[in-house]
PDB file of C-alpha atoms in Angstrom:
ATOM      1  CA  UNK N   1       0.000   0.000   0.000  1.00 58.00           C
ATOM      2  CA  UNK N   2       1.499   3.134  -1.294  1.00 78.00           C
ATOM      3  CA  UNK N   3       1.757   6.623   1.315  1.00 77.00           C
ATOM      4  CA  UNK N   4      -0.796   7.915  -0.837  1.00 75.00           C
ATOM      5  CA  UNK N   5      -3.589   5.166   0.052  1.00 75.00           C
ATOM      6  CA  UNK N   6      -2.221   5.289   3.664  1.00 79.00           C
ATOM      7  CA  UNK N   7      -2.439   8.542   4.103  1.00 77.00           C
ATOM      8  CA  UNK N   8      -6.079   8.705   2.501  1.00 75.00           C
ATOM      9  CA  UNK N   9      -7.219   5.819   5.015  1.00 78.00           C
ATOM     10  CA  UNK N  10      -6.070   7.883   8.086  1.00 79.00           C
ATOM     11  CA  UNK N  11      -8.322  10.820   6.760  1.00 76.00           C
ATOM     12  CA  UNK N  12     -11.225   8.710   6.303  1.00 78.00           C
ATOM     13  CA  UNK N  13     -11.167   7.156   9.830  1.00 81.00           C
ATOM     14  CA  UNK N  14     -10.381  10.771  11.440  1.00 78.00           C
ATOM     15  CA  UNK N  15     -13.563  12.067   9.733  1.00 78.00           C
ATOM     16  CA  UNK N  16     -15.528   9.466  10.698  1.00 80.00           C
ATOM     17  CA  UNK N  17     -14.433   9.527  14.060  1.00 80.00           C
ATOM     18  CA  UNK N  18     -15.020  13.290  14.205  1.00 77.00           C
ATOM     19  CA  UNK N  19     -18.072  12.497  12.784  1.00 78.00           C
ATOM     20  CA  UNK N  20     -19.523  10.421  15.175  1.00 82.00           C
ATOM     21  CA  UNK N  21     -18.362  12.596  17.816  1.00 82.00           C
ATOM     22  CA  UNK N  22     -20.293  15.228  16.239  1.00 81.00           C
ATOM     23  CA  UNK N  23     -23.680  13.652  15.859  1.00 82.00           C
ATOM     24  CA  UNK N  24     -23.258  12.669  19.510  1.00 85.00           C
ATOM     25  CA  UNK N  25     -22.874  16.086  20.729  1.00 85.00           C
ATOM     26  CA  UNK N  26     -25.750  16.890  18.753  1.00 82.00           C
ATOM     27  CA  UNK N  27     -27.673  14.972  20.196  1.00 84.00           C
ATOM     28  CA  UNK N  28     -26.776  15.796  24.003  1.00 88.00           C
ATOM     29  CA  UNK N  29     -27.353  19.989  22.608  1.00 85.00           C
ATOM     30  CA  UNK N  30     -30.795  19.079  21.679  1.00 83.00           C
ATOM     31  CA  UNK N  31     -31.344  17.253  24.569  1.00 87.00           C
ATOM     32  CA  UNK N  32     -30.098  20.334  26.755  1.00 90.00           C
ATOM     33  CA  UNK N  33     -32.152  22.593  24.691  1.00 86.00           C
ATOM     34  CA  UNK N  34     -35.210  20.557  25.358  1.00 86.00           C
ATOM     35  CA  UNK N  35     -34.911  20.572  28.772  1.00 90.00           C
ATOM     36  CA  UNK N  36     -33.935  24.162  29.110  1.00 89.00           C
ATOM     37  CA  UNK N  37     -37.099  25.293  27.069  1.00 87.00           C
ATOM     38  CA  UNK N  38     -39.289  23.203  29.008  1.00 88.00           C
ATOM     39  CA  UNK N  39     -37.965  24.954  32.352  1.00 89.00           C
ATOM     40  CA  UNK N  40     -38.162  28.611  30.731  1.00 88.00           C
ATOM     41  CA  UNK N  41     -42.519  27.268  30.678  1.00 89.00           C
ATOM     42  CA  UNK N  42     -42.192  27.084  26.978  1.00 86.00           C
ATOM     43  CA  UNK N  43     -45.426  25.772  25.425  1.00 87.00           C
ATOM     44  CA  UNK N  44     -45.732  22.325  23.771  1.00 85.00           C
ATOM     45  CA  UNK N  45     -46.062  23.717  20.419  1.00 88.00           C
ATOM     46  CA  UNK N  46     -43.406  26.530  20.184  1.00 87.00           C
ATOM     47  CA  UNK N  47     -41.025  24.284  21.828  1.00 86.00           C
ATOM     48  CA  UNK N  48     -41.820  21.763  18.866  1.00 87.00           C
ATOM     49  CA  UNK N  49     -41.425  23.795  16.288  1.00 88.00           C
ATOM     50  CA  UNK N  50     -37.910  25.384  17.833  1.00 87.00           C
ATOM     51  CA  UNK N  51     -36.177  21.486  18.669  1.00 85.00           C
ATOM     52  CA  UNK N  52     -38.123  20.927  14.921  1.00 87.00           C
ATOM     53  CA  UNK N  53     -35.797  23.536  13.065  1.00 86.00           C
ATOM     54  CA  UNK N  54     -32.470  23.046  15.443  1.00 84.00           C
ATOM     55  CA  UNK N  55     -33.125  19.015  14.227  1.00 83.00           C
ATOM     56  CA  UNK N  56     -33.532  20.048  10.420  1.00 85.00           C
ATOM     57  CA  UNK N  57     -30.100  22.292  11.182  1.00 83.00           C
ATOM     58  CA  UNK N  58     -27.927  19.147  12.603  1.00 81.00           C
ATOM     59  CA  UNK N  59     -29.404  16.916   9.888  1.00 82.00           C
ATOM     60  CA  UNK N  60     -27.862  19.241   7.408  1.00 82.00           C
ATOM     61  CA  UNK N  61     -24.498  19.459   8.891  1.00 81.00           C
ATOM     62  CA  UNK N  62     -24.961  15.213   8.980  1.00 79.00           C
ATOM     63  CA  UNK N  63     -25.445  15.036   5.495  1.00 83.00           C
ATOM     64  CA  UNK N  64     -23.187  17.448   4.233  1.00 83.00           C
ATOM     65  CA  UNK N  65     -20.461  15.475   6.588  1.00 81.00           C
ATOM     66  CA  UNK N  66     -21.480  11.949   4.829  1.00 83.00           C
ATOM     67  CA  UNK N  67     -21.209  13.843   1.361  1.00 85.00           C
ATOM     68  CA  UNK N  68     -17.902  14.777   2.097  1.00 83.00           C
ATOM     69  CA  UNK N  69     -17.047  10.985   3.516  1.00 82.00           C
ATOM     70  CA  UNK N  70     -18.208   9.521   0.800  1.00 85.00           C
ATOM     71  CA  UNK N  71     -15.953  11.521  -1.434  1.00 85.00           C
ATOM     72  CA  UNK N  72     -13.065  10.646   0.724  1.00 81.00           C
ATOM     73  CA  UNK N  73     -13.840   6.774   0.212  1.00 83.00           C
ATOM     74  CA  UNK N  74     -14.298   7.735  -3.685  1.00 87.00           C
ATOM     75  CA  UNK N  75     -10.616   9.112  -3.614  1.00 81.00           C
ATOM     76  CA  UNK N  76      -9.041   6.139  -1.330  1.00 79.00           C
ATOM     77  CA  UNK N  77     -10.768   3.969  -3.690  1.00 83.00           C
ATOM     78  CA  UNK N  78      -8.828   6.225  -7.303  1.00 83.00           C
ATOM     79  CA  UNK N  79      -6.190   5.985  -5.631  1.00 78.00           C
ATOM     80  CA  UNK N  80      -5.918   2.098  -5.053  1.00 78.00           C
ATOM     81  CA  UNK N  81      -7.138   1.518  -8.413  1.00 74.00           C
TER      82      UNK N  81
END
C-alpha cells in the first residue's frame, strides 16, 4: 500500500471519528435545549417547532459530513485503483 492510500485511510477514519463525535454532541445539545425550554414554561407547540428547526439544522451538517465521507472513500478507492 502506497503513502498515498495510507495517508487517505487515516483521513477517512479521522472524519468518521469526528463524525460520530459530532452527531453525539448533537444529540446531548438538543437534549439540553429541550430541557432548558421546558424549564423557561415554553409551550408544547413553540417548543416543537424550535427542537423541529435546530433538528432540520444538525441533519444538514450530517449530510453534508457523509457527502464529504463519501468523497473521501471515492478518492481512497482512485487511488488504489
Amino acid at each position: 500500500m502506497d503513502a498515498m492510500v495510507q495517508e487517505a485511510m487515516k483521513c477517512e477514519i479521522a472524519f468518521q471519528a469526528l463524525t460520530e463525535a459530532a452527531d453525539r454532541k448533537n444529540a446531548e445539545m438538543l437534549k439540553d435545549a429541550r430541557t432548558w425550554l421546558e424549564l423557561e414554561g415554553v409551550d408544547g407547540e413553540t417548543l416543537n417547532i424550535i427542537l423541529g428547526y435546530i433538528e432540520v439544522q444538525f441533519q444538514g451538517l450530517s449530510k453534508a459530513r457523509q457527502q464529504i465521507l463519501g468523497y473521501m472513500r471515492e478518492r481512497r478507492q482512485r487511488a488504489t485503483a
